[in-house]
Short mmCIF file of C-alpha atoms in Angstrom, two decimals:
data_model
loop_
_atom_site.label_atom_id
_atom_site.label_comp_id
_atom_site.label_asym_id
_atom_site.label_seq_id
_atom_site.Cartn_x
_atom_site.Cartn_y
_atom_site.Cartn_z
CA MET A 1 -30.79 -35.97 -17.30
CA ARG A 2 -28.37 -34.87 -20.02
CA LYS A 3 -30.12 -31.50 -20.17
CA ILE A 4 -29.83 -31.08 -16.40
CA LEU A 5 -26.10 -31.87 -16.52
CA LYS A 6 -25.64 -29.38 -19.35
CA ILE A 7 -27.40 -26.66 -17.36
CA ALA A 8 -25.27 -27.48 -14.30
CA MET A 9 -22.08 -27.31 -16.36
CA MET A 10 -23.12 -23.97 -17.84
CA GLY A 11 -23.68 -22.71 -14.31
CA LEU A 12 -20.18 -23.78 -13.30
CA ILE A 13 -18.66 -22.13 -16.37
CA MET A 14 -20.59 -18.93 -15.76
CA SER A 15 -19.57 -18.98 -12.09
CA SER A 16 -15.92 -19.49 -13.01
CA THR A 17 -16.13 -16.73 -15.61
CA ALA A 18 -17.71 -14.39 -13.09
CA PHE A 19 -14.88 -14.97 -10.62
CA ALA A 20 -12.30 -14.46 -13.38
CA THR A 21 -13.93 -11.13 -14.16
CA GLU A 22 -14.74 -9.99 -10.64
CA ASN A 23 -11.52 -11.08 -8.96
CA ARG A 24 -9.28 -8.90 -11.08
CA VAL A 25 -6.70 -6.59 -9.53
CA ASP A 26 -5.88 -4.75 -12.78
CA GLY A 27 -9.17 -3.04 -13.60
CA LEU A 28 -9.24 0.33 -15.33
CA ARG A 29 -12.46 2.31 -15.51
CA PRO A 30 -13.22 4.43 -18.59
CA ASP A 31 -13.15 7.52 -16.35
CA ALA A 32 -9.79 6.69 -14.77
CA PRO A 33 -7.35 9.62 -14.56
CA GLU A 34 -4.50 9.71 -17.03
CA LEU A 35 -1.65 8.21 -15.01
CA ALA A 36 -3.73 5.27 -13.76
CA LYS A 37 -3.22 3.39 -17.00
CA ARG A 38 -0.68 0.62 -17.14
CA GLY A 39 2.85 1.34 -18.30
CA ASP A 40 4.75 -0.03 -21.28
CA TYR A 41 6.35 -3.01 -19.56
CA ALA A 42 4.95 -6.50 -19.30
CA VAL A 43 5.06 -7.62 -15.65
CA GLY A 44 6.63 -10.64 -14.02
CA VAL A 45 6.07 -11.85 -10.46
CA ARG A 46 7.88 -14.23 -8.12
CA THR A 47 7.55 -15.24 -4.49
CA ILE A 48 10.62 -15.17 -2.26
CA GLN A 49 11.18 -16.31 1.32
CA LEU A 50 13.24 -14.16 3.67
CA THR A 51 14.37 -14.73 7.25
CA ASN A 52 15.23 -11.95 9.68
CA LYS A 53 17.46 -13.72 12.16
CA ASP A 54 17.61 -13.21 15.92
CA GLN A 55 14.51 -11.07 16.36
CA VAL A 56 12.50 -10.65 19.56
CA ASP A 57 9.65 -13.15 19.60
CA ILE A 58 6.94 -10.79 20.84
CA LEU A 59 4.41 -13.60 21.22
CA LYS A 60 6.59 -15.36 23.81
CA VAL A 61 7.71 -12.36 25.89
CA GLU A 62 7.21 -12.87 29.63
CA ALA A 63 7.57 -10.35 32.44
CA ASP A 64 10.94 -10.26 34.22
CA LYS A 65 12.53 -12.71 31.80
CA LEU A 66 15.08 -12.27 29.06
CA LEU A 67 13.52 -11.38 25.75
CA PRO A 68 13.11 -14.57 23.68
CA LYS A 69 14.57 -14.54 20.18
CA TYR A 70 13.66 -16.33 16.96
CA ASP A 71 14.33 -16.24 13.23
CA ARG A 72 11.41 -14.27 11.83
CA PRO A 73 10.09 -15.60 8.48
CA LEU A 74 8.69 -13.25 5.84
CA THR A 75 7.10 -14.18 2.53
CA VAL A 76 7.49 -11.43 -0.06
CA GLU A 77 5.83 -11.11 -3.46
CA VAL A 78 8.07 -9.36 -5.99
CA TRP A 79 6.73 -7.71 -9.15
CA TYR A 80 9.15 -6.45 -11.79
CA PRO A 81 9.29 -5.30 -15.43
CA SER A 82 9.41 -8.32 -17.75
CA ASP A 83 10.97 -8.71 -21.16
CA GLY A 84 8.09 -10.90 -22.33
CA THR A 85 5.07 -9.96 -24.39
CA ASN A 86 2.56 -12.09 -22.49
CA ARG A 87 0.16 -10.36 -20.14
CA GLY A 88 -2.12 -12.06 -17.69
CA GLY A 89 -1.81 -14.54 -14.87
CA GLU A 90 -3.25 -15.84 -11.63
CA TYR A 91 -2.55 -15.52 -7.93
CA ASN A 92 -3.69 -18.79 -6.41
CA ASN A 93 -4.70 -19.76 -2.86
CA VAL A 94 -5.01 -16.18 -1.63
CA TYR A 95 -6.66 -15.95 1.79
CA LEU A 96 -9.66 -13.70 2.32
CA ARG A 97 -10.39 -11.70 5.47
CA ASP A 98 -11.90 -14.70 7.29
CA GLY A 99 -8.50 -16.42 7.23
CA LYS A 100 -10.02 -19.63 5.89
CA THR A 101 -11.41 -19.03 2.41
CA GLN A 102 -8.82 -19.17 -0.35
CA VAL A 103 -9.46 -17.67 -3.77
CA THR A 104 -7.82 -16.98 -7.11
CA LEU A 105 -7.07 -13.42 -8.17
CA TYR A 106 -6.36 -12.37 -11.75
CA GLY A 107 -4.06 -9.69 -13.06
CA GLN A 108 -1.40 -8.69 -15.57
CA ALA A 109 1.63 -10.38 -14.03
CA VAL A 110 3.11 -13.58 -15.45
CA ARG A 111 4.58 -15.97 -12.88
CA ASP A 112 8.38 -16.38 -13.11
CA ALA A 113 8.67 -14.34 -16.33
CA ALA A 114 12.19 -13.30 -17.31
CA PRO A 115 13.04 -9.79 -16.08
CA ALA A 116 13.60 -6.94 -18.53
CA ALA A 117 17.24 -5.94 -18.17
CA PRO A 118 17.34 -2.18 -17.63
CA ALA A 119 19.90 0.35 -18.82
CA THR A 120 19.92 1.49 -15.21
CA ALA A 121 18.42 -0.34 -12.24
CA TYR A 122 14.74 0.23 -11.41
CA PRO A 123 13.70 2.12 -8.28
CA LEU A 124 12.36 -0.07 -5.48
CA VAL A 125 8.92 0.20 -3.87
CA ILE A 126 8.01 -1.72 -0.69
CA ILE A 127 4.36 -2.39 0.21
CA SER A 128 3.19 -3.00 3.79
CA HIS A 129 -0.39 -4.20 4.39
CA GLY A 130 -2.86 -3.62 7.22
CA TYR A 131 -3.75 -5.69 10.30
CA PRO A 132 -4.83 -8.21 9.29
CA GLY A 133 -3.99 -8.36 5.62
CA ASN A 134 -1.66 -10.02 3.16
CA ARG A 135 0.80 -9.27 0.39
CA PHE A 136 -1.95 -9.17 -2.26
CA LEU A 137 -4.17 -6.55 -0.61
CA LEU A 138 -2.54 -3.72 -2.61
CA SER A 139 -1.58 -5.83 -5.63
CA HIS A 140 -3.33 -3.37 -7.96
CA LEU A 141 -0.62 -0.83 -7.09
CA ALA A 142 2.15 -3.42 -7.29
CA GLU A 143 1.29 -4.48 -10.84
CA ASN A 144 0.66 -0.92 -11.97
CA LEU A 145 4.01 0.36 -10.72
CA ALA A 146 5.96 -2.62 -12.07
CA SER A 147 4.53 -1.93 -15.53
CA LYS A 148 6.02 1.57 -15.25
CA GLY A 149 9.56 0.54 -14.41
CA TYR A 150 9.65 -0.23 -10.69
CA VAL A 151 10.56 -3.33 -8.72
CA VAL A 152 7.86 -3.81 -6.08
CA ALA A 153 8.20 -5.98 -2.96
CA SER A 154 5.01 -6.61 -0.97
CA ILE A 155 5.43 -8.16 2.48
CA ASP A 156 3.40 -10.85 4.24
CA HIS A 157 3.88 -9.63 7.81
CA THR A 158 4.12 -12.65 10.11
CA ASP A 159 1.57 -12.60 12.99
CA SER A 160 -0.44 -10.00 11.06
CA MET A 161 -2.01 -11.92 8.20
CA TYR A 162 -5.57 -13.14 7.76
CA HIS A 163 -4.64 -16.75 8.53
CA ASP A 164 -2.05 -16.16 11.29
CA LYS A 165 -3.38 -13.06 13.07
CA ALA A 166 -1.78 -12.96 16.53
CA ALA A 167 -1.20 -10.54 19.41
CA PHE A 168 -1.29 -6.89 18.33
CA GLY A 169 2.02 -6.19 20.06
CA SER A 170 3.86 -8.12 17.36
CA THR A 171 2.47 -5.80 14.71
CA LEU A 172 3.34 -2.69 16.72
CA VAL A 173 6.97 -3.72 17.08
CA ASN A 174 7.64 -5.52 13.83
CA ARG A 175 6.14 -3.24 11.18
CA PRO A 176 9.01 -0.76 10.88
CA LEU A 177 11.55 -3.54 11.45
CA ASP A 178 10.09 -5.61 8.60
CA GLN A 179 10.09 -2.59 6.29
CA LYS A 180 13.75 -1.85 6.97
CA PHE A 181 14.76 -5.52 6.71
CA VAL A 182 13.05 -6.02 3.34
CA LEU A 183 14.82 -2.92 2.03
CA GLU A 184 18.16 -4.38 3.11
CA GLU A 185 17.37 -7.79 1.59
CA MET A 186 16.18 -6.35 -1.72
CA ASP A 187 19.35 -4.29 -1.87
CA ARG A 188 21.42 -7.41 -1.17
CA LEU A 189 19.58 -9.50 -3.78
CA GLY A 190 20.01 -6.77 -6.37
CA LYS A 191 23.77 -7.19 -5.95
CA ASP A 192 23.71 -11.01 -5.84
CA THR A 193 24.80 -12.52 -9.17
CA ASN A 194 22.81 -15.69 -8.33
CA SER A 195 19.53 -13.81 -7.83
CA PHE A 196 16.98 -13.05 -10.55
CA LEU A 197 17.02 -9.51 -9.13
CA HIS A 198 20.70 -8.99 -9.94
CA GLY A 199 21.13 -5.61 -11.59
CA LEU A 200 17.41 -4.81 -11.41
CA VAL A 201 17.08 -3.01 -8.07
CA ASN A 202 18.15 0.51 -7.24
CA ALA A 203 17.56 0.45 -3.48
CA ASN A 204 19.13 3.90 -3.10
CA ASP A 205 15.88 5.28 -4.49
CA THR A 206 13.24 3.42 -2.52
CA GLY A 207 9.59 4.24 -1.98
CA LEU A 208 7.34 2.79 0.70
CA ILE A 209 3.56 2.32 0.58
CA GLY A 210 1.90 1.51 3.89
CA TYR A 211 -1.79 0.98 4.62
CA SER A 212 -3.35 1.23 8.10
CA MET A 213 -0.85 -0.63 10.33
CA GLY A 214 1.58 -0.65 7.42
CA ALA A 215 1.13 3.12 7.35
CA TYR A 216 1.69 3.24 11.12
CA GLY A 217 5.02 1.56 10.42
CA SER A 218 5.69 4.01 7.60
CA VAL A 219 5.46 7.01 9.95
CA ILE A 220 8.08 5.43 12.21
CA THR A 221 10.22 4.55 9.20
CA ALA A 222 9.94 8.17 8.03
CA GLY A 223 11.31 9.39 11.38
CA GLY A 224 8.20 9.79 13.53
CA GLY A 225 9.22 8.40 16.91
CA VAL A 226 6.40 7.20 19.20
CA THR A 227 5.55 8.69 22.59
CA LYS A 228 6.72 7.24 25.89
CA ALA A 229 3.07 6.60 26.80
CA ALA A 230 2.67 4.43 23.69
CA THR A 231 5.47 2.15 24.88
CA GLU A 232 3.70 1.54 28.22
CA LEU A 233 0.19 0.55 27.11
CA ALA A 234 -1.07 -2.61 28.83
CA TRP A 235 -2.64 -3.80 25.55
CA GLY A 236 0.32 -2.77 23.41
CA ALA A 237 3.82 -4.11 22.99
CA PRO A 238 4.89 -6.13 26.09
CA ASN A 239 7.77 -5.35 28.44
CA GLY A 240 8.94 -2.16 26.76
CA THR A 241 9.62 -3.82 23.42
CA LEU A 242 8.37 -0.70 21.58
CA LYS A 243 10.89 1.58 23.32
CA PRO A 244 13.43 1.35 20.48
CA MET A 245 10.91 3.29 18.34
CA MET A 246 10.53 6.08 20.91
CA ALA A 247 11.12 9.66 19.75
CA GLY A 248 14.63 10.83 20.54
CA SER A 249 16.01 7.37 21.29
CA LYS A 250 19.33 6.29 19.82
CA GLU A 251 17.72 3.02 18.73
CA HIS A 252 15.08 4.79 16.66
CA GLU A 253 17.63 7.10 15.11
CA ALA A 254 19.72 4.08 14.13
CA MET A 255 16.70 2.50 12.40
CA LEU A 256 16.22 5.37 9.98
CA ASP A 257 17.51 4.78 6.47
CA ASN A 258 18.14 7.50 3.90
CA ARG A 259 17.53 5.05 1.07
CA PHE A 260 13.82 5.70 1.66
CA LYS A 261 13.26 8.74 -0.56
CA ALA A 262 9.44 9.00 -0.61
CA ILE A 263 6.58 7.41 1.36
CA VAL A 264 2.88 6.94 0.62
CA SER A 265 0.99 6.53 3.89
CA ILE A 266 -2.65 5.45 3.52
CA ALA A 267 -4.84 5.84 6.63
CA PRO A 268 -2.00 5.54 9.17
CA TRP A 269 -3.24 4.11 12.47
CA GLY A 270 -2.05 5.35 15.86
CA MET A 271 -2.52 9.10 16.27
CA THR A 272 -5.90 8.84 18.00
CA TYR A 273 -4.39 6.35 20.45
CA GLY A 274 -1.56 8.65 21.50
CA PHE A 275 1.27 7.03 19.57
CA TRP A 276 2.59 10.37 18.33
CA ASP A 277 2.68 13.96 19.45
CA ALA A 278 4.02 17.14 17.85
CA GLU A 279 7.54 16.47 19.10
CA GLY A 280 7.64 12.94 17.71
CA LEU A 281 6.15 13.91 14.36
CA ALA A 282 8.66 16.73 14.00
CA GLY A 283 11.17 13.92 13.49
CA VAL A 284 9.59 12.88 10.18
CA ARG A 285 12.21 13.61 7.53
CA VAL A 286 11.15 11.64 4.44
CA PRO A 287 8.74 13.33 2.00
CA MET A 288 5.26 11.85 2.50
CA PHE A 289 2.04 11.56 0.53
CA PHE A 290 -0.87 10.79 2.87
CA ILE A 291 -4.18 9.37 1.66
CA ALA A 292 -7.34 9.13 3.76
CA GLY A 293 -11.11 9.01 3.83
CA SER A 294 -12.73 11.97 5.56
CA VAL A 295 -14.92 9.75 7.77
CA ASP A 296 -12.29 7.14 8.69
CA ASP A 297 -13.55 5.59 11.94
CA VAL A 298 -10.51 3.34 12.46
CA SER A 299 -7.49 5.62 12.14
CA GLY A 300 -9.45 8.86 12.48
CA TYR A 301 -9.29 11.76 10.08
CA GLU A 302 -9.15 15.23 11.69
CA LYS A 303 -7.44 13.86 14.81
CA GLY A 304 -5.81 11.00 12.94
CA THR A 305 -4.28 11.14 9.45
CA LYS A 306 -4.77 14.88 9.01
CA ALA A 307 -3.16 15.60 12.39
CA ILE A 308 -0.11 13.54 11.39
CA PHE A 309 0.03 15.42 8.08
CA GLU A 310 -0.13 18.81 9.81
CA ASN A 311 2.44 17.99 12.48
CA ALA A 312 5.12 16.48 10.21
CA VAL A 313 6.52 20.00 9.92
CA ASN A 314 10.06 19.09 8.89
CA THR A 315 9.25 17.46 5.58
CA ASP A 316 7.36 18.24 2.41
CA ARG A 317 3.99 16.43 2.42
CA TYR A 318 0.66 16.00 0.67
CA LEU A 319 -2.75 14.84 1.86
CA LEU A 320 -5.23 13.38 -0.64
CA THR A 321 -8.71 13.12 0.87
CA PHE A 322 -11.62 11.06 -0.44
CA GLU A 323 -14.64 12.94 0.89
CA ASN A 324 -17.04 10.69 2.86
CA ALA A 325 -14.85 7.60 2.41
CA ASN A 326 -14.06 5.43 5.43
CA HIS A 327 -10.95 3.43 6.39
CA ASN A 328 -10.96 1.34 3.20
CA ALA A 329 -10.24 4.34 1.00
CA ALA A 330 -7.73 3.83 -1.82
CA ALA A 331 -5.77 0.78 -0.67
CA PRO A 332 -7.65 -2.57 -0.85
CA ILE A 333 -8.26 -4.40 -4.11
CA PRO A 334 -11.91 -4.71 -5.18
CA ALA A 335 -13.71 -7.22 -2.99
CA PRO A 336 -13.28 -10.73 -4.47
CA ALA A 337 -16.57 -12.37 -5.43
CA GLU A 338 -16.28 -15.00 -2.72
CA SER A 339 -16.01 -12.31 -0.04
CA TRP A 340 -19.65 -11.39 -0.60
CA ASN A 341 -20.70 -14.55 1.27
CA PRO A 342 -21.23 -14.52 5.07
CA VAL A 343 -18.85 -16.69 7.13
CA GLU A 344 -19.23 -18.33 10.52
CA ASN A 345 -16.10 -16.96 12.18
CA LEU A 346 -16.77 -13.25 11.54
CA ASP A 347 -19.65 -11.04 12.69
CA PHE A 348 -19.50 -9.15 9.38
CA VAL A 349 -19.41 -10.16 5.74
CA PRO A 350 -15.78 -10.22 4.51
CA PHE A 351 -16.83 -7.86 1.70
CA ASP A 352 -16.86 -5.07 4.30
CA HIS A 353 -13.09 -5.41 4.73
CA TYR A 354 -12.45 -4.35 1.14
CA ALA A 355 -15.33 -2.04 0.20
CA ASP A 356 -16.53 1.47 1.00
CA ALA A 357 -20.15 2.53 1.53
CA VAL A 358 -19.83 5.57 -0.75
CA TRP A 359 -16.93 5.17 -3.17
CA ASP A 360 -16.44 2.48 -5.80
CA THR A 361 -13.24 0.61 -4.94
CA LEU A 362 -11.96 0.41 -8.51
CA ARG A 363 -12.48 4.16 -8.87
CA MET A 364 -10.40 4.76 -5.74
CA ASN A 365 -7.73 2.31 -6.95
CA ASN A 366 -7.41 4.17 -10.26
CA ILE A 367 -7.16 7.56 -8.57
CA THR A 368 -4.52 6.20 -6.21
CA GLN A 369 -2.53 4.69 -9.10
CA HIS A 370 -2.61 8.09 -10.81
CA PHE A 371 -1.28 10.07 -7.86
CA VAL A 372 1.21 7.44 -6.67
CA THR A 373 2.67 7.32 -10.19
CA ALA A 374 3.04 11.10 -10.28
CA TYR A 375 4.55 11.18 -6.78
CA PHE A 376 7.05 8.34 -7.17
CA ASP A 377 8.05 9.31 -10.72
CA SER A 378 8.81 12.79 -9.41
CA HIS A 379 10.69 11.67 -6.27
CA LEU A 380 12.28 8.37 -7.28
CA LYS A 381 12.90 8.89 -11.00
CA GLY A 382 13.50 12.62 -11.04
CA ASP A 383 10.73 13.11 -13.62
CA ASP A 384 10.03 16.80 -13.07
CA ALA A 385 7.18 16.79 -15.60
CA LYS A 386 5.08 14.65 -13.26
CA GLN A 387 5.09 17.41 -10.64
CA SER A 388 2.45 19.23 -12.71
CA TYR A 389 -0.05 16.48 -11.78
CA LEU A 390 0.46 17.43 -8.13
CA ASP A 391 0.52 21.22 -8.55
CA ILE A 392 -3.26 21.57 -8.74
CA ILE A 393 -5.94 23.55 -6.95
CA GLU A 394 -6.76 22.17 -3.54
CA THR A 395 -10.44 21.25 -3.88
CA ALA A 396 -11.37 19.29 -6.99
CA ASN A 397 -14.96 20.53 -6.99
CA ASP A 398 -13.70 24.10 -7.49
CA GLY A 399 -11.93 23.24 -10.73
CA VAL A 400 -13.10 24.86 -13.96
CA PHE A 401 -12.93 22.73 -17.11
CA ALA A 402 -12.29 25.02 -20.08
CA ILE A 403 -10.61 23.48 -23.12
CA GLU A 404 -10.42 24.76 -26.69
CA LYS A 405 -11.54 22.50 -29.55
CA ASP A 406 -7.90 21.81 -30.38
CA GLY A 407 -7.31 20.56 -26.82
CA THR A 408 -5.41 23.54 -25.47
CA PRO A 409 -6.58 24.91 -22.11
CA LYS A 410 -8.25 28.30 -21.89
CA PRO A 411 -6.91 30.85 -19.37
CA GLU A 412 -9.69 30.04 -16.92
CA HIS A 413 -8.98 26.27 -16.99
CA THR A 414 -8.15 25.04 -13.47
CA TYR A 415 -9.34 21.44 -13.66
CA TRP A 416 -7.16 18.76 -12.07
CA LYS A 417 -4.56 17.71 -14.62
CA GLY A 418 -5.10 14.21 -15.98
CA PHE A 419 -8.78 14.05 -15.01
CA GLN A 420 -11.55 13.96 -17.61
CA ASN A 421 -14.30 16.54 -17.46
CA ARG A 422 -16.79 15.93 -14.62
CA THR A 423 -14.59 13.24 -12.99
CA ALA A 424 -12.56 15.23 -10.44
CA LYS A 425 -15.24 15.23 -7.77
CA GLY A 426 -15.24 14.60 -4.03
CA LEU A 427 -11.47 14.92 -3.75
CA LYS A 428 -9.07 17.27 -2.04
CA LEU A 429 -5.28 17.53 -2.32
CA GLU A 430 -3.48 19.61 0.29
CA HIS A 431 0.22 20.40 0.17
CA ILE A 432 2.42 21.78 2.94
CA GLN A 433 6.09 22.46 2.41
CA LYS A 434 8.80 21.79 4.95
CA ALA A 435 9.01 24.42 7.68
CA LYS A 436 11.89 26.86 7.19
#
């Protein structure tokens, strides 16, 4: 009996150890590109509760009645550079895709650690998840950027999370509104002497990372007004509640905020459903870095993300493509161990929500961390040296690796900067400058 109990206990320990290993958000592969590695700062993390007062309650809108209002609650996870030396912590009770299973994730951040007081305030980055999702879905990017001197605020979008998923119209209307509101609140808290963020946040240099529906919101936030047809869809936002985001409207123009200096838009949804046209996308004015899988069957690629990239003619923009990757390219954390198990309330295994059939998720995370670091350091910190990681040949497979024994490149060397030999494969980085 004692032997049986010992074996059972060993099984529990091994299971716990496996989850601690597999549920990490801070992994770094040996073949990760140069800028994927963590920065010099330890990382702290705190959860804050925000309330956007007097918002339209999309879920209660009725035809021919006044628009109902409510105080919209938003939970936001905030990562920041810490003055501590400890590294490593847990994110507890994190919902998986089924909206029922809760798990523990592991990373670098230490809960409630004291912030590292900067000589100058840190740039702000806001993260906006997909539908459904939660504030931890892109936590690999949040921790990585915080370790490099950014304050990162990741939003739990009400009505759009795994455990509170509601009518799609709420997501359509509220995504850009939530992004703008969190910017305003982070700016306010950075100036509040009673807030732990006092003196930490430079909201005048803000970046935004959106994934899927978060990326849909990012296009609107960048200046891409939606079409009139998109505001009239029977399955969309009710009673014209999307009209304030329509291209050319005074309401949409008033929403735009020049504190957003650079945007990373991963697999933005909406183009294949007629939410934008050339006229609306011509309104995009914030520099953008798009990321997509070439076989994305949710947002579309040629007629989806790539079409948005090509039609945003009035801004400087990039498009990083993972060849043969689907909608889960780049953004989601590696699938937690518990997500490998089938569940009763979904007709797919939750693992499918995080993983890709071709690409390793951690590999995509590391590549994304590399390019997002180069992009934001260049645009938000004015680090001109990081531009060289973006000024590379378009197709990675065409790169020639030719390095002297002392490490200096030969004249014929064209390999992607920061990538080890034989590792820049299956990738493409296109760049189009603003139309003159």
